[in-house]
């Protein structure tokens, strides 16, 4: 026992991370539970619901039926809307989401700028200002050539919209292309009233230091974020990138193996045990639907028992066939 510890009180930094799970249950039942901060549905068959805690994500699940992704916290949750922005908050945590039609804003760059400006202005009013993790899903992410590629335009708009908000450092993030017909940008995030700790991968160049060949504005994200209670590592979209270069073009198995090597390196950098377990949900984004069975087989062999949600989505580089993000609980 530490001398004098009898009178120690928990500090504000001791935030238990939200519990993330994949559940085959009715959306109404999930939203009725105390502590539900967010619920995500996937694909054209996702439920329709106007609760601000719910977001329908336009990425098709590659196994049927596709579960809900549910975030839960220890406490009551309030929720509301601010124009196009939906939000919920409880126990020091915040979920915020936007679904913007590009036709209303003039394309991927300007839509991203508006989205990040709206998020920045909303968060500035909240105690939960420390963004831990953010997801970006946009249509036709690889369309266009050179600096006119839609992903590169998105990166420019994102940087303009966030301005100096992330001057303390970028959050963990994912950017994936959806196949829905409409050009909508979906952005959602997890924030906290306490800061997390950013984690980089020594096998990779930090994204914001990418050379000019990747666009006028480099991507703006950390490779992972250790949440404030040091009880979860929130892992960014991770693919077969070594240094700043894509590896193993056209070789799915080699890309998967390289991706897992990058994930293991992040765990080690964060002081986490090696490997993933049944409490560590992952998402695997697969470019070609025909590759889904092999991805599932590979991950089942290498990550037995780990919950993996397989989604049809385009990685931000054309040559990359698969990307994985997710959570590692301590």
mmCIF file of C-alpha atoms in Angstrom:
data_model
loop_
_atom_site.group_PDB
_atom_site.id
_atom_site.type_symbol
_atom_site.label_atom_id
_atom_site.label_comp_id
_atom_site.label_asym_id
_atom_site.label_seq_id
_atom_site.Cartn_x
_atom_site.Cartn_y
_atom_site.Cartn_z
ATOM 1 C CA UNK A 1 0.000 0.000 0.000
ATOM 2 C CA UNK A 2 1.201 3.509 -0.776
ATOM 3 C CA UNK A 3 1.565 5.545 2.446
ATOM 4 C CA UNK A 4 -1.321 7.959 2.855
ATOM 5 C CA UNK A 5 -3.271 6.436 -0.022
ATOM 6 C CA UNK A 6 -6.400 5.965 2.096
ATOM 7 C CA UNK A 7 -7.413 9.561 1.415
ATOM 8 C CA UNK A 8 -6.565 9.669 -2.263
ATOM 9 C CA UNK A 9 -9.495 10.525 -4.514
ATOM 10 C CA UNK A 10 -9.833 9.420 -8.154
ATOM 11 C CA UNK A 11 -8.595 12.074 -10.519
ATOM 12 C CA UNK A 12 -10.426 13.445 -13.523
ATOM 13 C CA UNK A 13 -7.924 11.595 -15.705
ATOM 14 C CA UNK A 14 -9.275 8.203 -14.631
ATOM 15 C CA UNK A 15 -11.823 7.955 -17.403
ATOM 16 C CA UNK A 16 -12.948 4.457 -18.223
ATOM 17 C CA UNK A 17 -13.003 4.134 -21.987
ATOM 18 C CA UNK A 18 -16.268 3.493 -23.798
ATOM 19 C CA UNK A 19 -17.014 -0.162 -24.399
ATOM 20 C CA UNK A 20 -17.201 -0.915 -28.117
ATOM 21 C CA UNK A 21 -18.974 -4.049 -29.295
ATOM 22 C CA UNK A 22 -20.679 -5.573 -32.332
ATOM 23 C CA UNK A 23 -24.226 -6.687 -31.546
ATOM 24 C CA UNK A 24 -26.974 -8.484 -33.448
ATOM 25 C CA UNK A 25 -29.835 -6.788 -31.633
ATOM 26 C CA UNK A 26 -32.681 -4.431 -32.416
ATOM 27 C CA UNK A 27 -31.574 -0.808 -32.628
ATOM 28 C CA UNK A 28 -34.443 0.366 -30.410
ATOM 29 C CA UNK A 29 -33.379 -1.996 -27.646
ATOM 30 C CA UNK A 30 -29.764 -0.844 -27.843
ATOM 31 C CA UNK A 31 -30.747 2.842 -27.709
ATOM 32 C CA UNK A 32 -33.002 2.161 -24.715
ATOM 33 C CA UNK A 33 -30.073 0.936 -22.618
ATOM 34 C CA UNK A 34 -28.551 3.300 -20.069
ATOM 35 C CA UNK A 35 -25.128 4.470 -21.188
ATOM 36 C CA UNK A 36 -25.538 4.033 -24.944
ATOM 37 C CA UNK A 37 -23.419 6.842 -26.356
ATOM 38 C CA UNK A 38 -23.639 5.811 -30.021
ATOM 39 C CA UNK A 39 -24.844 3.103 -32.356
ATOM 40 C CA UNK A 40 -23.695 2.635 -35.946
ATOM 41 C CA UNK A 41 -25.495 0.709 -38.669
ATOM 42 C CA UNK A 42 -23.875 -0.288 -41.945
ATOM 43 C CA UNK A 43 -25.006 -0.526 -45.544
ATOM 44 C CA UNK A 44 -28.260 -0.166 -47.403
ATOM 45 C CA UNK A 45 -30.028 -2.493 -44.981
ATOM 46 C CA UNK A 46 -29.126 -0.493 -41.877
ATOM 47 C CA UNK A 47 -32.075 0.626 -39.722
ATOM 48 C CA UNK A 48 -33.518 4.101 -40.177
ATOM 49 C CA UNK A 49 -33.727 6.082 -36.968
ATOM 50 C CA UNK A 50 -33.624 9.795 -36.123
ATOM 51 C CA UNK A 51 -32.068 9.456 -32.682
ATOM 52 C CA UNK A 52 -28.921 11.699 -32.613
ATOM 53 C CA UNK A 53 -26.936 8.815 -31.145
ATOM 54 C CA UNK A 54 -27.405 6.748 -34.293
ATOM 55 C CA UNK A 55 -25.531 6.993 -37.582
ATOM 56 C CA UNK A 56 -26.171 4.933 -40.712
ATOM 57 C CA UNK A 57 -22.786 4.406 -42.388
ATOM 58 C CA UNK A 58 -22.834 3.847 -46.188
ATOM 59 C CA UNK A 59 -20.388 0.936 -46.144
ATOM 60 C CA UNK A 60 -21.812 -2.485 -46.916
ATOM 61 C CA UNK A 61 -21.089 -5.309 -44.537
ATOM 62 C CA UNK A 62 -19.554 -8.344 -46.258
ATOM 63 C CA UNK A 63 -21.099 -10.902 -43.939
ATOM 64 C CA UNK A 64 -24.822 -11.222 -43.328
ATOM 65 C CA UNK A 65 -26.380 -10.106 -41.142
ATOM 66 C CA UNK A 66 -24.216 -7.068 -40.416
ATOM 67 C CA UNK A 67 -24.211 -6.186 -36.702
ATOM 68 C CA UNK A 68 -24.619 -2.816 -35.070
ATOM 69 C CA UNK A 69 -21.519 -1.207 -33.584
ATOM 70 C CA UNK A 70 -22.424 0.025 -30.098
ATOM 71 C CA UNK A 71 -20.539 2.459 -27.841
ATOM 72 C CA UNK A 72 -21.449 2.488 -24.149
ATOM 73 C CA UNK A 73 -20.253 4.581 -21.216
ATOM 74 C CA UNK A 74 -20.714 4.468 -17.444
ATOM 75 C CA UNK A 75 -23.477 7.006 -16.896
ATOM 76 C CA UNK A 76 -26.479 8.777 -18.268
ATOM 77 C CA UNK A 77 -26.257 10.149 -21.792
ATOM 78 C CA UNK A 78 -27.727 13.375 -23.127
ATOM 79 C CA UNK A 79 -28.078 14.080 -26.819
ATOM 80 C CA UNK A 80 -29.213 16.660 -29.331
ATOM 81 C CA UNK A 81 -28.683 18.385 -32.665
ATOM 82 C CA UNK A 82 -26.890 21.540 -33.778
ATOM 83 C CA UNK A 83 -27.987 22.142 -37.350
ATOM 84 C CA UNK A 84 -26.671 19.170 -39.368
ATOM 85 C CA UNK A 85 -24.535 17.963 -36.461
ATOM 86 C CA UNK A 86 -25.789 15.181 -34.173
ATOM 87 C CA UNK A 87 -24.226 14.637 -30.770
ATOM 88 C CA UNK A 88 -24.449 12.733 -27.508
ATOM 89 C CA UNK A 89 -22.448 13.014 -24.300
ATOM 90 C CA UNK A 90 -22.034 11.241 -20.990
ATOM 91 C CA UNK A 91 -19.425 10.316 -18.370
ATOM 92 C CA UNK A 92 -16.892 12.726 -19.900
ATOM 93 C CA UNK A 93 -17.250 11.331 -23.433
ATOM 94 C CA UNK A 94 -18.765 12.827 -26.569
ATOM 95 C CA UNK A 95 -19.968 11.385 -29.872
ATOM 96 C CA UNK A 96 -20.541 13.817 -32.752
ATOM 97 C CA UNK A 97 -21.481 13.067 -36.344
ATOM 98 C CA UNK A 98 -22.179 14.818 -39.644
ATOM 99 C CA UNK A 99 -23.639 13.656 -42.953
ATOM 100 C CA UNK A 100 -23.134 16.351 -45.616
ATOM 101 C CA UNK A 101 -24.227 16.292 -49.250
ATOM 102 C CA UNK A 102 -21.330 17.490 -51.410
ATOM 103 C CA UNK A 103 -23.722 19.041 -53.926
ATOM 104 C CA UNK A 104 -24.690 21.593 -51.286
ATOM 105 C CA UNK A 105 -21.092 22.673 -50.659
ATOM 106 C CA UNK A 106 -19.260 22.411 -53.969
ATOM 107 C CA UNK A 107 -17.272 19.176 -53.895
ATOM 108 C CA UNK A 108 -15.003 17.162 -51.592
ATOM 109 C CA UNK A 109 -12.643 19.948 -50.571
ATOM 110 C CA UNK A 110 -15.253 22.496 -49.556
ATOM 111 C CA UNK A 111 -17.483 19.863 -47.950
ATOM 112 C CA UNK A 112 -14.599 18.652 -45.789
ATOM 113 C CA UNK A 113 -13.786 22.231 -44.806
ATOM 114 C CA UNK A 114 -17.390 22.854 -43.743
ATOM 115 C CA UNK A 115 -17.564 19.571 -41.842
ATOM 116 C CA UNK A 116 -14.416 20.221 -39.844
ATOM 117 C CA UNK A 117 -15.334 23.840 -39.205
ATOM 118 C CA UNK A 118 -18.722 22.783 -37.819
ATOM 119 C CA UNK A 119 -17.090 20.158 -35.619
ATOM 120 C CA UNK A 120 -14.432 22.604 -34.441
ATOM 121 C CA UNK A 121 -17.004 25.275 -33.558
ATOM 122 C CA UNK A 122 -19.206 22.773 -31.740
ATOM 123 C CA UNK A 123 -16.360 21.239 -29.745
ATOM 124 C CA UNK A 124 -15.152 24.692 -28.702
ATOM 125 C CA UNK A 125 -18.368 25.046 -26.682
ATOM 126 C CA UNK A 126 -18.035 21.667 -24.967
ATOM 127 C CA UNK A 127 -15.961 20.369 -22.052
ATOM 128 C CA UNK A 128 -15.163 17.278 -24.169
ATOM 129 C CA UNK A 129 -12.740 19.091 -26.463
ATOM 130 C CA UNK A 130 -10.045 16.433 -26.740
ATOM 131 C CA UNK A 131 -10.744 14.465 -29.917
ATOM 132 C CA UNK A 132 -9.430 10.933 -29.548
ATOM 133 C CA UNK A 133 -10.643 9.254 -32.713
ATOM 134 C CA UNK A 134 -12.316 10.346 -35.957
ATOM 135 C CA UNK A 135 -13.693 8.525 -39.024
ATOM 136 C CA UNK A 136 -14.216 9.934 -42.525
ATOM 137 C CA UNK A 137 -16.180 8.122 -45.226
ATOM 138 C CA UNK A 138 -16.466 9.764 -48.651
ATOM 139 C CA UNK A 139 -17.630 8.533 -52.031
ATOM 140 C CA UNK A 140 -15.254 7.726 -54.905
ATOM 141 C CA UNK A 141 -12.207 8.452 -52.747
ATOM 142 C CA UNK A 142 -9.703 7.597 -55.515
ATOM 143 C CA UNK A 143 -11.448 9.414 -58.361
ATOM 144 C CA UNK A 144 -9.353 12.076 -60.094
ATOM 145 C CA UNK A 145 -5.671 12.300 -60.920
ATOM 146 C CA UNK A 146 -2.704 13.793 -59.061
ATOM 147 C CA UNK A 147 -3.717 16.779 -56.898
ATOM 148 C CA UNK A 148 -7.287 16.553 -58.211
ATOM 149 C CA UNK A 149 -7.861 13.153 -56.602
ATOM 150 C CA UNK A 150 -10.847 13.342 -54.292
ATOM 151 C CA UNK A 151 -8.930 12.083 -51.259
ATOM 152 C CA UNK A 152 -6.249 14.733 -51.696
ATOM 153 C CA UNK A 153 -8.929 17.416 -52.033
ATOM 154 C CA UNK A 154 -10.556 16.085 -48.881
ATOM 155 C CA UNK A 155 -7.212 16.399 -47.044
ATOM 156 C CA UNK A 156 -6.948 20.041 -48.120
ATOM 157 C CA UNK A 157 -10.456 20.834 -46.923
ATOM 158 C CA UNK A 158 -9.966 18.990 -43.658
ATOM 159 C CA UNK A 159 -6.828 20.996 -42.868
ATOM 160 C CA UNK A 160 -8.580 24.280 -43.694
ATOM 161 C CA UNK A 161 -11.595 23.426 -41.579
ATOM 162 C CA UNK A 162 -9.694 22.265 -38.511
ATOM 163 C CA UNK A 163 -7.524 25.415 -38.593
ATOM 164 C CA UNK A 164 -5.484 25.439 -35.354
ATOM 165 C CA UNK A 165 -7.893 23.279 -33.360
ATOM 166 C CA UNK A 166 -5.520 20.301 -33.309
ATOM 167 C CA UNK A 167 -2.421 22.321 -32.503
ATOM 168 C CA UNK A 168 -1.770 19.965 -29.553
ATOM 169 C CA UNK A 169 -1.598 17.070 -32.027
ATOM 170 C CA UNK A 170 -3.839 15.168 -34.395
ATOM 171 C CA UNK A 171 -6.269 12.437 -33.322
ATOM 172 C CA UNK A 172 -6.285 8.878 -34.598
ATOM 173 C CA UNK A 173 -8.313 8.672 -37.805
ATOM 174 C CA UNK A 174 -9.634 6.632 -40.706
ATOM 175 C CA UNK A 175 -10.558 7.770 -44.239
ATOM 176 C CA UNK A 176 -12.304 5.245 -46.481
ATOM 177 C CA UNK A 177 -14.243 5.483 -49.725
ATOM 178 C CA UNK A 178 -17.853 4.298 -49.743
ATOM 179 C CA UNK A 179 -19.745 2.922 -52.743
ATOM 180 C CA UNK A 180 -23.094 4.608 -52.129
ATOM 181 C CA UNK A 181 -24.334 6.385 -55.233
ATOM 182 C CA UNK A 182 -24.697 9.799 -53.609
ATOM 183 C CA UNK A 183 -21.610 11.906 -52.896
ATOM 184 C CA UNK A 184 -22.057 12.333 -49.160
ATOM 185 C CA UNK A 185 -19.296 12.910 -46.618
ATOM 186 C CA UNK A 186 -19.858 11.139 -43.301
ATOM 187 C CA UNK A 187 -17.677 12.189 -40.375
ATOM 188 C CA UNK A 188 -17.995 11.035 -36.783
ATOM 189 C CA UNK A 189 -15.755 11.234 -33.752
ATOM 190 C CA UNK A 190 -15.110 10.306 -30.154
ATOM 191 C CA UNK A 191 -13.920 13.076 -27.828
ATOM 192 C CA UNK A 192 -13.231 13.308 -24.095
ATOM 193 C CA UNK A 193 -12.854 15.986 -21.450
ATOM 194 C CA UNK A 194 -9.295 14.725 -20.844
ATOM 195 C CA UNK A 195 -6.461 14.309 -23.352
ATOM 196 C CA UNK A 196 -5.190 11.008 -24.636
ATOM 197 C CA UNK A 197 -1.643 10.119 -25.669
ATOM 198 C CA UNK A 198 -0.720 9.916 -29.335
ATOM 199 C CA UNK A 199 1.179 6.898 -30.594
ATOM 200 C CA UNK A 200 3.280 6.769 -33.764
ATOM 201 C CA UNK A 201 4.744 3.806 -35.617
ATOM 202 C CA UNK A 202 8.550 3.766 -36.061
ATOM 203 C CA UNK A 203 8.054 1.595 -39.176
ATOM 204 C CA UNK A 204 6.156 4.438 -40.837
ATOM 205 C CA UNK A 205 6.675 8.116 -41.538
ATOM 206 C CA UNK A 206 4.164 10.146 -39.536
ATOM 207 C CA UNK A 207 1.276 10.999 -41.845
ATOM 208 C CA UNK A 208 1.626 14.770 -41.484
ATOM 209 C CA UNK A 209 5.250 14.468 -42.658
ATOM 210 C CA UNK A 210 4.489 12.710 -45.931
ATOM 211 C CA UNK A 211 6.402 14.094 -48.932
ATOM 212 C CA UNK A 212 4.778 16.212 -51.647
ATOM 213 C CA UNK A 213 3.925 13.232 -53.860
ATOM 214 C CA UNK A 214 0.941 12.518 -51.583
ATOM 215 C CA UNK A 215 -0.697 15.876 -52.194
ATOM 216 C CA UNK A 216 -0.410 19.580 -51.469
ATOM 217 C CA UNK A 217 -1.657 18.924 -47.918
ATOM 218 C CA UNK A 218 -0.470 15.768 -46.151
ATOM 219 C CA UNK A 219 -2.962 13.643 -44.204
ATOM 220 C CA UNK A 220 -3.542 14.861 -40.646
ATOM 221 C CA UNK A 221 -3.789 12.017 -38.143
ATOM 222 C CA UNK A 222 -1.894 10.078 -35.497
ATOM 223 C CA UNK A 223 -1.304 6.371 -36.034
ATOM 224 C CA UNK A 224 -3.122 5.560 -32.791
ATOM 225 C CA UNK A 225 -4.353 7.149 -29.573
ATOM 226 C CA UNK A 226 -4.058 5.765 -26.069
ATOM 227 C CA UNK A 227 -7.258 6.936 -24.392
ATOM 228 C CA UNK A 228 -7.052 8.998 -21.171
ATOM 229 C CA UNK A 229 -7.375 6.078 -18.751
ATOM 230 C CA UNK A 230 -4.609 4.189 -20.620
ATOM 231 C CA UNK A 231 -7.077 1.304 -20.835
ATOM 232 C CA UNK A 232 -7.654 1.264 -24.613
ATOM 233 C CA UNK A 233 -5.615 1.919 -27.730
ATOM 234 C CA UNK A 234 -7.732 3.456 -30.509
ATOM 235 C CA UNK A 235 -6.012 2.406 -33.736
ATOM 236 C CA UNK A 236 -6.166 4.442 -36.938
ATOM 237 C CA UNK A 237 -6.780 2.948 -40.342
ATOM 238 C CA UNK A 238 -3.648 0.826 -40.866
ATOM 239 C CA UNK A 239 -2.463 -0.698 -44.129
ATOM 240 C CA UNK A 240 0.646 -2.092 -45.815
ATOM 241 C CA UNK A 241 2.666 1.110 -45.678
ATOM 242 C CA UNK A 242 6.349 1.013 -44.775
ATOM 243 C CA UNK A 243 8.101 4.344 -44.416
ATOM 244 C CA UNK A 244 5.734 6.351 -46.575
ATOM 245 C CA UNK A 245 5.487 3.847 -49.433
ATOM 246 C CA UNK A 246 2.818 1.254 -50.147
ATOM 247 C CA UNK A 247 4.147 -2.303 -50.039
ATOM 248 C CA UNK A 248 3.241 -5.535 -51.858
ATOM 249 C CA UNK A 249 1.157 -4.174 -54.718
ATOM 250 C CA UNK A 250 -1.437 -6.715 -55.939
ATOM 251 C CA UNK A 251 -0.503 -9.223 -53.203
ATOM 252 C CA UNK A 252 -3.399 -9.462 -50.758
ATOM 253 C CA UNK A 253 -1.819 -11.922 -48.319
ATOM 254 C CA UNK A 254 1.420 -9.933 -48.149
ATOM 255 C CA UNK A 255 -0.513 -6.707 -47.558
ATOM 256 C CA UNK A 256 -2.468 -8.369 -44.759
ATOM 257 C CA UNK A 257 0.719 -9.649 -43.143
ATOM 258 C CA UNK A 258 2.363 -6.217 -43.397
ATOM 259 C CA UNK A 259 -0.734 -4.588 -41.926
ATOM 260 C CA UNK A 260 -0.653 -6.952 -38.948
ATOM 261 C CA UNK A 261 3.049 -6.181 -38.465
ATOM 262 C CA UNK A 262 2.176 -2.485 -38.292
ATOM 263 C CA UNK A 263 -0.616 -3.182 -35.807
ATOM 264 C CA UNK A 264 1.707 -5.175 -33.573
ATOM 265 C CA UNK A 265 4.268 -2.374 -33.687
ATOM 266 C CA UNK A 266 1.621 0.096 -32.516
ATOM 267 C CA UNK A 267 0.688 -2.184 -29.623
ATOM 268 C CA UNK A 268 4.333 -2.386 -28.576
ATOM 269 C CA UNK A 269 4.798 1.396 -28.849
ATOM 270 C CA UNK A 270 1.757 1.900 -26.604
ATOM 271 C CA UNK A 271 2.973 -0.602 -24.023
ATOM 272 C CA UNK A 272 0.089 -2.951 -24.809
ATOM 273 C CA UNK A 273 0.369 -6.757 -24.732
ATOM 274 C CA UNK A 274 1.000 -8.332 -28.112
ATOM 275 C CA UNK A 275 -1.936 -9.616 -30.106
ATOM 276 C CA UNK A 276 -5.670 -9.015 -30.068
ATOM 277 C CA UNK A 277 -8.348 -10.823 -28.117
ATOM 278 C CA UNK A 278 -12.106 -11.361 -28.013
ATOM 279 C CA UNK A 279 -12.611 -7.921 -26.437
ATOM 280 C CA UNK A 280 -10.738 -6.029 -29.168
ATOM 281 C CA UNK A 281 -13.121 -5.293 -32.063
ATOM 282 C CA UNK A 282 -11.563 -4.516 -35.438
ATOM 283 C CA UNK A 283 -12.886 -3.316 -38.784
ATOM 284 C CA UNK A 284 -11.359 -4.567 -42.023
ATOM 285 C CA UNK A 285 -12.085 -2.448 -45.099
ATOM 286 C CA UNK A 286 -11.775 -4.504 -48.293
ATOM 287 C CA UNK A 287 -11.456 -2.850 -51.709
ATOM 288 C CA UNK A 288 -12.633 -5.782 -53.839
ATOM 289 C CA UNK A 289 -15.681 -7.720 -52.693
ATOM 290 C CA UNK A 290 -14.214 -10.880 -54.230
ATOM 291 C CA UNK A 291 -11.323 -10.671 -51.725
ATOM 292 C CA UNK A 292 -13.615 -10.821 -48.684
ATOM 293 C CA UNK A 293 -13.514 -14.618 -48.164
ATOM 294 C CA UNK A 294 -9.710 -14.659 -48.254
ATOM 295 C CA UNK A 295 -9.451 -11.696 -45.864
ATOM 296 C CA UNK A 296 -11.822 -13.414 -43.469
ATOM 297 C CA UNK A 297 -9.891 -16.697 -43.715
ATOM 298 C CA UNK A 298 -6.543 -14.959 -43.183
ATOM 299 C CA UNK A 299 -7.715 -12.978 -40.159
ATOM 300 C CA UNK A 300 -9.485 -15.971 -38.611
ATOM 301 C CA UNK A 301 -6.201 -17.881 -38.775
ATOM 302 C CA UNK A 302 -3.996 -15.050 -37.520
ATOM 303 C CA UNK A 303 -6.453 -13.446 -35.073
ATOM 304 C CA UNK A 304 -8.612 -16.321 -33.812
ATOM 305 C CA UNK A 305 -11.649 -15.225 -31.839
ATOM 306 C CA UNK A 306 -11.127 -11.519 -32.522
ATOM 307 C CA UNK A 307 -14.355 -9.729 -33.553
ATOM 308 C CA UNK A 308 -13.792 -8.425 -37.104
ATOM 309 C CA UNK A 309 -16.392 -6.398 -38.987
ATOM 310 C CA UNK A 310 -15.698 -6.799 -42.702
ATOM 311 C CA UNK A 311 -16.776 -3.787 -44.784
ATOM 312 C CA UNK A 312 -16.640 -3.015 -48.504
ATOM 313 C CA UNK A 313 -14.645 0.192 -48.791
ATOM 314 C CA UNK A 314 -11.847 1.756 -50.827
ATOM 315 C CA UNK A 315 -8.534 2.517 -49.162
ATOM 316 C CA UNK A 316 -7.139 6.007 -49.745
ATOM 317 C CA UNK A 317 -4.371 4.695 -52.052
ATOM 318 C CA UNK A 318 -5.448 2.782 -55.156
ATOM 319 C CA UNK A 319 -2.787 0.107 -54.781
ATOM 320 C CA UNK A 320 -3.838 -0.821 -51.236
ATOM 321 C CA UNK A 321 -6.353 -3.662 -51.072
ATOM 322 C CA UNK A 322 -7.208 -3.722 -47.375
ATOM 323 C CA UNK A 323 -7.051 -1.544 -44.271
ATOM 324 C CA UNK A 324 -7.728 -2.368 -40.628
ATOM 325 C CA UNK A 325 -8.647 -0.163 -37.684
ATOM 326 C CA UNK A 326 -10.086 -0.838 -34.260
ATOM 327 C CA UNK A 327 -9.576 -1.038 -30.517
ATOM 328 C CA UNK A 328 -7.186 -2.875 -28.215
ATOM 329 C CA UNK A 329 -8.391 -3.042 -24.624
ATOM 330 C CA UNK A 330 -5.764 -3.439 -21.908
#
